[in-house]
Coordinates of C-alpha atoms in Angstrom, one line a residue:
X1 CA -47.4 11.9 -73.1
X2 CA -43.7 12.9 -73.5
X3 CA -41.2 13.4 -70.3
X4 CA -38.1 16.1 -69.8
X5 CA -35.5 16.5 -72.8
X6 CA -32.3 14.8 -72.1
X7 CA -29.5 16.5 -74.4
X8 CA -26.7 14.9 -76.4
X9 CA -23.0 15.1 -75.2
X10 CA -19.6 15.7 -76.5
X11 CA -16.5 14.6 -74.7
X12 CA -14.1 17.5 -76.0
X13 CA -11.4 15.7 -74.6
X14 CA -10.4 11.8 -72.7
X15 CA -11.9 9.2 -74.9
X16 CA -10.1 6.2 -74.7
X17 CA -7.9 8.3 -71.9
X18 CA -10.1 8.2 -68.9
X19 CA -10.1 4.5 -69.2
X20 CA -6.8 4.7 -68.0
X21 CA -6.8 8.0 -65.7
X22 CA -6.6 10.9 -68.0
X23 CA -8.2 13.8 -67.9
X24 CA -11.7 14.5 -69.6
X25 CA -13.8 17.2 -70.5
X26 CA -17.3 16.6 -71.4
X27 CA -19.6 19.3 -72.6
X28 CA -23.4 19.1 -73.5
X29 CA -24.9 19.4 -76.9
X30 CA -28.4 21.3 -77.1
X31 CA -28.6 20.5 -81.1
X32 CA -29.9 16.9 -80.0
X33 CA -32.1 15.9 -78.0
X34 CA -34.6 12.7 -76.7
X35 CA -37.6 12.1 -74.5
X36 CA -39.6 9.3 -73.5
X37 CA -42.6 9.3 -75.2
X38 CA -45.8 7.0 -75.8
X39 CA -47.9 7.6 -79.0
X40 CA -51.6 5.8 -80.2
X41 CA -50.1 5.8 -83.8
X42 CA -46.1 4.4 -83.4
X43 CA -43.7 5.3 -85.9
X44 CA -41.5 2.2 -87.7
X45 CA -38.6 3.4 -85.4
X46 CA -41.0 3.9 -82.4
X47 CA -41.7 0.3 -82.0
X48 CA -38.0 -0.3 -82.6
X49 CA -37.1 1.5 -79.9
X50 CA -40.1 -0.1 -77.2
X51 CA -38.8 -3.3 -78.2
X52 CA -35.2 -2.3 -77.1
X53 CA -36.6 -1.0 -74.0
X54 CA -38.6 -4.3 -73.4
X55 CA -35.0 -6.1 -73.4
X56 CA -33.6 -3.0 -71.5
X57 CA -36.4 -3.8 -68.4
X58 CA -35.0 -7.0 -68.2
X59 CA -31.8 -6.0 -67.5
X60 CA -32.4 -3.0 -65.3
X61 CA -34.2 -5.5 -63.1
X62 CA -31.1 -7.4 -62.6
X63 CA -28.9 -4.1 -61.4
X64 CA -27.8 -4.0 -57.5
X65 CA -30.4 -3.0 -55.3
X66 CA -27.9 -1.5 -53.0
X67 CA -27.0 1.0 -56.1
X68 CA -30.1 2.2 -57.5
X69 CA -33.8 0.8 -57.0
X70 CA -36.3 1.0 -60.0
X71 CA -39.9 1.1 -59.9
X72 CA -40.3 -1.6 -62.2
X73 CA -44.2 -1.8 -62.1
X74 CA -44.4 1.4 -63.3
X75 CA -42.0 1.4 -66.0
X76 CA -43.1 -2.4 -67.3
X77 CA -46.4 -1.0 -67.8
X78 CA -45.3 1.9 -69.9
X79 CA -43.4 -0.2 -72.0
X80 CA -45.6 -2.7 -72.2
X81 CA -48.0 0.2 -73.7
X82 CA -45.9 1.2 -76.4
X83 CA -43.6 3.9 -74.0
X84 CA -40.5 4.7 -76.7
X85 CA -37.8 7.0 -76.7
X86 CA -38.0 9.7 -79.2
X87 CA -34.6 11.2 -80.4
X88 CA -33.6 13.4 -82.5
X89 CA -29.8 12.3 -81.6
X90 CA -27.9 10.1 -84.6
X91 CA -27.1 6.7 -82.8
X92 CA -23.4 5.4 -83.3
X93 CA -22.1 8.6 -84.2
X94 CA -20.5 9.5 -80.3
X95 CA -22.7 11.9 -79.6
X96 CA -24.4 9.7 -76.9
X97 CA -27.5 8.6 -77.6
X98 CA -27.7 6.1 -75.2
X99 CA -26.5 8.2 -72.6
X100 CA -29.9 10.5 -73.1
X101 CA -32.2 7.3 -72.9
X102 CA -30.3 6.3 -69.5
X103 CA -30.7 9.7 -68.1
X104 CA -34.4 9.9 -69.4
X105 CA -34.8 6.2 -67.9
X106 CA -33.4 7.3 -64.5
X107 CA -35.1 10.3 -63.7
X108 CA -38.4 8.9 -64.3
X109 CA -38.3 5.8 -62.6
X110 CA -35.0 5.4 -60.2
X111 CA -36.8 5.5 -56.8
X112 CA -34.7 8.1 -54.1
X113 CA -32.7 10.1 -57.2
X114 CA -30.2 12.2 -56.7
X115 CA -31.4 15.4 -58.4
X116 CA -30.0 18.4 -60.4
X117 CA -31.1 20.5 -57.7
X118 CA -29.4 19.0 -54.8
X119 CA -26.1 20.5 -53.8
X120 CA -23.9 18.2 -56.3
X121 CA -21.1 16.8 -53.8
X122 CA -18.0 14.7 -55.4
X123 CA -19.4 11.5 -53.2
X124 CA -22.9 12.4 -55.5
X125 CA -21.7 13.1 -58.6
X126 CA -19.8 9.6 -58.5
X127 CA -22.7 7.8 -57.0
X128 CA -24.3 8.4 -59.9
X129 CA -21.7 7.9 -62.4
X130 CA -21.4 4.5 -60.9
X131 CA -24.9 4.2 -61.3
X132 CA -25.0 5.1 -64.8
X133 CA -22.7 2.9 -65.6
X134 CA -24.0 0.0 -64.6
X135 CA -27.4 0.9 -66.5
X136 CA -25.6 2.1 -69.6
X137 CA -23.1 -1.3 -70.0
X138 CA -26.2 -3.1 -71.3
X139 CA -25.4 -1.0 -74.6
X140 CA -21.5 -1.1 -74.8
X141 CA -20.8 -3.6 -72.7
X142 CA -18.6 -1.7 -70.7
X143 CA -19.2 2.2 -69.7
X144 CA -18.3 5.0 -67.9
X145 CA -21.1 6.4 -67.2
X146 CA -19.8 10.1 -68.2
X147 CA -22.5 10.6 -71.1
X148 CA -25.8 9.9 -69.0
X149 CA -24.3 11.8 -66.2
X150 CA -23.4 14.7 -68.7
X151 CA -26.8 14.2 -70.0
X152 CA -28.9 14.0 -67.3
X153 CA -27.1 17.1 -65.4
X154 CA -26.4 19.2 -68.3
X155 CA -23.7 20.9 -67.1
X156 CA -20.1 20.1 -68.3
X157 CA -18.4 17.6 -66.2
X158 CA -14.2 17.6 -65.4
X159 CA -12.9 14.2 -65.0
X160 CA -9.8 14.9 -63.3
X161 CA -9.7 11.2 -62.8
X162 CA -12.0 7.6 -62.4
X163 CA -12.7 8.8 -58.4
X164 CA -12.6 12.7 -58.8
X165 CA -15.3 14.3 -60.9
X166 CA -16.8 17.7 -60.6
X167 CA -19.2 20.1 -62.1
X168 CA -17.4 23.0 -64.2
X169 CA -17.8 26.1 -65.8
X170 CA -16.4 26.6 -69.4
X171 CA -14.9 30.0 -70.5
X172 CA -18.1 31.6 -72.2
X173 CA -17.8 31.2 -75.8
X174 CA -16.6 34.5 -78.6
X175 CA -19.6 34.4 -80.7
X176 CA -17.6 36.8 -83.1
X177 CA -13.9 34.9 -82.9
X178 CA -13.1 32.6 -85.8
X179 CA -11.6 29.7 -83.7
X180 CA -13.9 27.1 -83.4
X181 CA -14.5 23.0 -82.3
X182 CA -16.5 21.6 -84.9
X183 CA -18.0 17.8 -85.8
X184 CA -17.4 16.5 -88.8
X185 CA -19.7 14.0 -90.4
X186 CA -18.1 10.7 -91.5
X187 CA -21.0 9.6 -93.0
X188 CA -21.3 6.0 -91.5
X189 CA -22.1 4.3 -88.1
X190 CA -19.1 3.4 -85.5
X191 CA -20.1 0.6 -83.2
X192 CA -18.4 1.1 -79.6
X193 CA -18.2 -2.4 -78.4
X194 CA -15.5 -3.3 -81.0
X195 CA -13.7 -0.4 -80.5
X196 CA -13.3 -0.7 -77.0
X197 CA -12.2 -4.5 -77.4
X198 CA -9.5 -3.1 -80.3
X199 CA -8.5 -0.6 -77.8
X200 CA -8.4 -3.3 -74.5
X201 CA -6.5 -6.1 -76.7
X202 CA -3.8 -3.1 -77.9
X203 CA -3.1 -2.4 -73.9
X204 CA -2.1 -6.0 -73.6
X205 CA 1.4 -4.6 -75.2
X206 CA 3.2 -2.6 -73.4
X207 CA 4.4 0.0 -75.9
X208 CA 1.0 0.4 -76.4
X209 CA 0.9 1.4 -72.6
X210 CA 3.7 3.7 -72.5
X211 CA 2.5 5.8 -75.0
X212 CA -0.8 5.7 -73.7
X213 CA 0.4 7.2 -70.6
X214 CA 4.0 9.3 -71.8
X215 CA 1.9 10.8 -75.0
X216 CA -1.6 10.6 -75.5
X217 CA -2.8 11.2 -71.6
X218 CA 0.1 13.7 -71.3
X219 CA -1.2 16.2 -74.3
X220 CA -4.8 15.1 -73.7
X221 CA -4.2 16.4 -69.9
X222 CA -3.2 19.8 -70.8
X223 CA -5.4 20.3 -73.5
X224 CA -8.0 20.2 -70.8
X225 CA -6.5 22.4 -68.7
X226 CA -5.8 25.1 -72.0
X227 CA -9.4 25.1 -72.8
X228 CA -10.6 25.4 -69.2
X229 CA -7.7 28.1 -68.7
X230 CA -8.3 29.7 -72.3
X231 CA -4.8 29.8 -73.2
X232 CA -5.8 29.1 -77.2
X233 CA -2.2 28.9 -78.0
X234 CA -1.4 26.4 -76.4
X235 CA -4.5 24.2 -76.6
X236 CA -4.0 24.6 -80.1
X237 CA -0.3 23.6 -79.5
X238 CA -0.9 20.4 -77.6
X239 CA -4.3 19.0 -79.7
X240 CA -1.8 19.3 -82.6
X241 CA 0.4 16.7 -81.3
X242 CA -3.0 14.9 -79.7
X243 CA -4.2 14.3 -83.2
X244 CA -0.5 13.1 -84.6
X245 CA -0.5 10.6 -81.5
X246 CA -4.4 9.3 -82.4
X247 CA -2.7 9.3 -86.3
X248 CA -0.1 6.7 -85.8
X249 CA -1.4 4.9 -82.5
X250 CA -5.5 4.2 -83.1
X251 CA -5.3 4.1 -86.7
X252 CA -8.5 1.4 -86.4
X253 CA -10.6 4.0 -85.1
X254 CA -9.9 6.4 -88.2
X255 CA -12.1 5.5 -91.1
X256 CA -10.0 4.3 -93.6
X257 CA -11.2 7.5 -96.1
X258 CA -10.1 9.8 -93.4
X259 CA -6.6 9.3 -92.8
X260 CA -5.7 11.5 -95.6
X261 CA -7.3 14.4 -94.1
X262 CA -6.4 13.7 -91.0
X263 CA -2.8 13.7 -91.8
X264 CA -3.3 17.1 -94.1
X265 CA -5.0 19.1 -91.3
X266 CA -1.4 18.1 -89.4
X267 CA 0.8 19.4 -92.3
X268 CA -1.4 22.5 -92.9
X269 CA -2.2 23.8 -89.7
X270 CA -5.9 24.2 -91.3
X271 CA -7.6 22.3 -88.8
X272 CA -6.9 19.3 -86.4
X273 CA -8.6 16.0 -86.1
X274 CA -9.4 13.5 -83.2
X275 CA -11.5 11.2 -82.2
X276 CA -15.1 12.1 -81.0
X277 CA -16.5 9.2 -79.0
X278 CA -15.1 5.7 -79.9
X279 CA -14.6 6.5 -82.9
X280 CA -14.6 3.7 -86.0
X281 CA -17.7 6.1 -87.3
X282 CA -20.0 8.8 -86.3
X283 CA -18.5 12.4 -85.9
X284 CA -14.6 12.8 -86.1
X285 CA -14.4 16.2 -83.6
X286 CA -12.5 19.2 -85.4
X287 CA -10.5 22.2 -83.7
X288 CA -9.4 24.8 -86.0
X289 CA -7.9 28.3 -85.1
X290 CA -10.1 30.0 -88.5
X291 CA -13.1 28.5 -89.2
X292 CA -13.5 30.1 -93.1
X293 CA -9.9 28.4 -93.7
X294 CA -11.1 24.9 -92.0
X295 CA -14.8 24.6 -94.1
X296 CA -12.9 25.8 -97.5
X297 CA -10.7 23.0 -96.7
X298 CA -13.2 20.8 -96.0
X299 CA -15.9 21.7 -98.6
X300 CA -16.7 18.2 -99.1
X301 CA -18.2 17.5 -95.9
X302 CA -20.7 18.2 -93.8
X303 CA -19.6 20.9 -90.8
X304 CA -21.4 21.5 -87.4
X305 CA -19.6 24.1 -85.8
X306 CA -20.4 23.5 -81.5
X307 CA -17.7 26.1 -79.9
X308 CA -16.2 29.4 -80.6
X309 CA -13.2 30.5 -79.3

């Protein structure tokens, strides 16, 4: 048995951000993907994951019955025969992993869904992101619910702010141009939950807080509107000074090794960091006007290119 694909996500812009307002822009990623799945011969990581979902029922039968009801029957019993979920998507690296094993979890079993084929109203679309993040704080502690919804709609999702979300259309991608967003592989895990309580502790001060909203949500905002506009210049212009205000400001959620790098993409003009996710780990996201200039730059590690411009 193995249900639908749920796809991995990247939030191109707003992490951090939309926790405060800002705009977001989250895309989906078809190079990962997960399904639920039950086999007669499990895998090491097969009954690692059924005994994570085991803990997972227990929780979901806990979540508001006014917001979503379950049919727990049905989904006890498939965990309690081995039901897993199978994923091809790295966990920890912000690419949303457990985003696709929400999505998976409520299409299958969420009694009266809201589906992809319904005519996806604003009042919708935020039902379920409240929804989703109810069932995906289990594994931060605290979510948006952004990466199931991206996941289990597949379409890329504005966030023009916490109460207004819509469906979008991206400008179709230049297979031949040589600007391109990229992921770049750190190598090791970032954990969310600490990230998130660095990030909440930092908001306690308030310089923290005005340049939170006078610098990072200012460039993050228009880089959203440049990409969805496709005015490359200035996108290029404004995630620029985005990745000098991540630099100074959320230096915690830079691995150590990459701060050099970071900075050098700055001076060089070769290619621009920021954070993918939560950062601390995982994939630090890369936008670079020419890609041959970017990977020479960056020989040592490990490219996936996801967007050309």
């Amino acid at each position: 048995m193995k249900g639908p694909l749920f796809y991995s996500k990247i939030l191109l812009f707003g992490e951090y951000g939309i926790i405060k307002d800002s705009k977001g822009l989250s895309i989906p990623y078809n190079f990962y993907n997960g399904a639920l799945k039950t086999d007669d011969n499990p895998s090491e990581d097969a009954i690692k994951s059924n005994e994570s979902l085991k803990r997972y029922v227990a929780y979901l039968k806990d979540i508001d019955k006014n917001l979503v009801v379950f049919d727990i029957e049905a989904l006890e019993r498939d965990v309690n025969t081995g039901m897993y979920f199978d994923s091809s998507i790295p966990q920890g690296y912000g690419v949303g992993s457990s985003g696709a094993l929400v999505a998976a979890v409520y299409d299958k079993y969420a009694l009266h869904k809201i589906t992809v084929l319904e005519n996806l109203t604003r009042e919708k679309l935020l039902t379920l992101k409240t929804i989703f993040s109810e069932m995906e704080s289990f594994f931060h502690g605290k979510s948006s619910g952004l990466d199931p919804l991206n996941s289990y709609l597949s379409i890329p999702i504005l966030i023009n702010s916490k109460d207004n979300i819509e469906a979008t259309g991206i400008p179709a991608q230049q297979t031949a141009g040589n600007g391109a967003v990229f992921l770049l592989d750190s190598g090791m895990i970032g954990e969310t939950a600490p990230m998130v309580r660095i990030f909440m502790e930092n908001m306690k001060n308030e310089g923290f807080r005005s340049m939170l909203k006078n610098q990072f949500i200012k460039h993050t905002d228009a880089c959203v509107d440049d990409f969805l506009k496709g005015d490359i210049k200035s996108l290029f212009k404004n995630t620029k000074q985005l990745s000098k205000v991540v630099l100074n400001h959320f230096k915690p959620m830079i691995p150590q090794q990459f701060h050099e790098l970071w900075k050098k993409g700055i001076e060089t003009n070769e290619y621009y960091l920021k954070l993918c996710g939560s950062g601390g780990g995982g994939y630090i996201l890369g936008f670079t006007e020419d890609i041959d200039a970017a990977q020479n730059a960056l020989k040592d590690y490990k490219l996936e290119v996801v967007y050309n411009f």
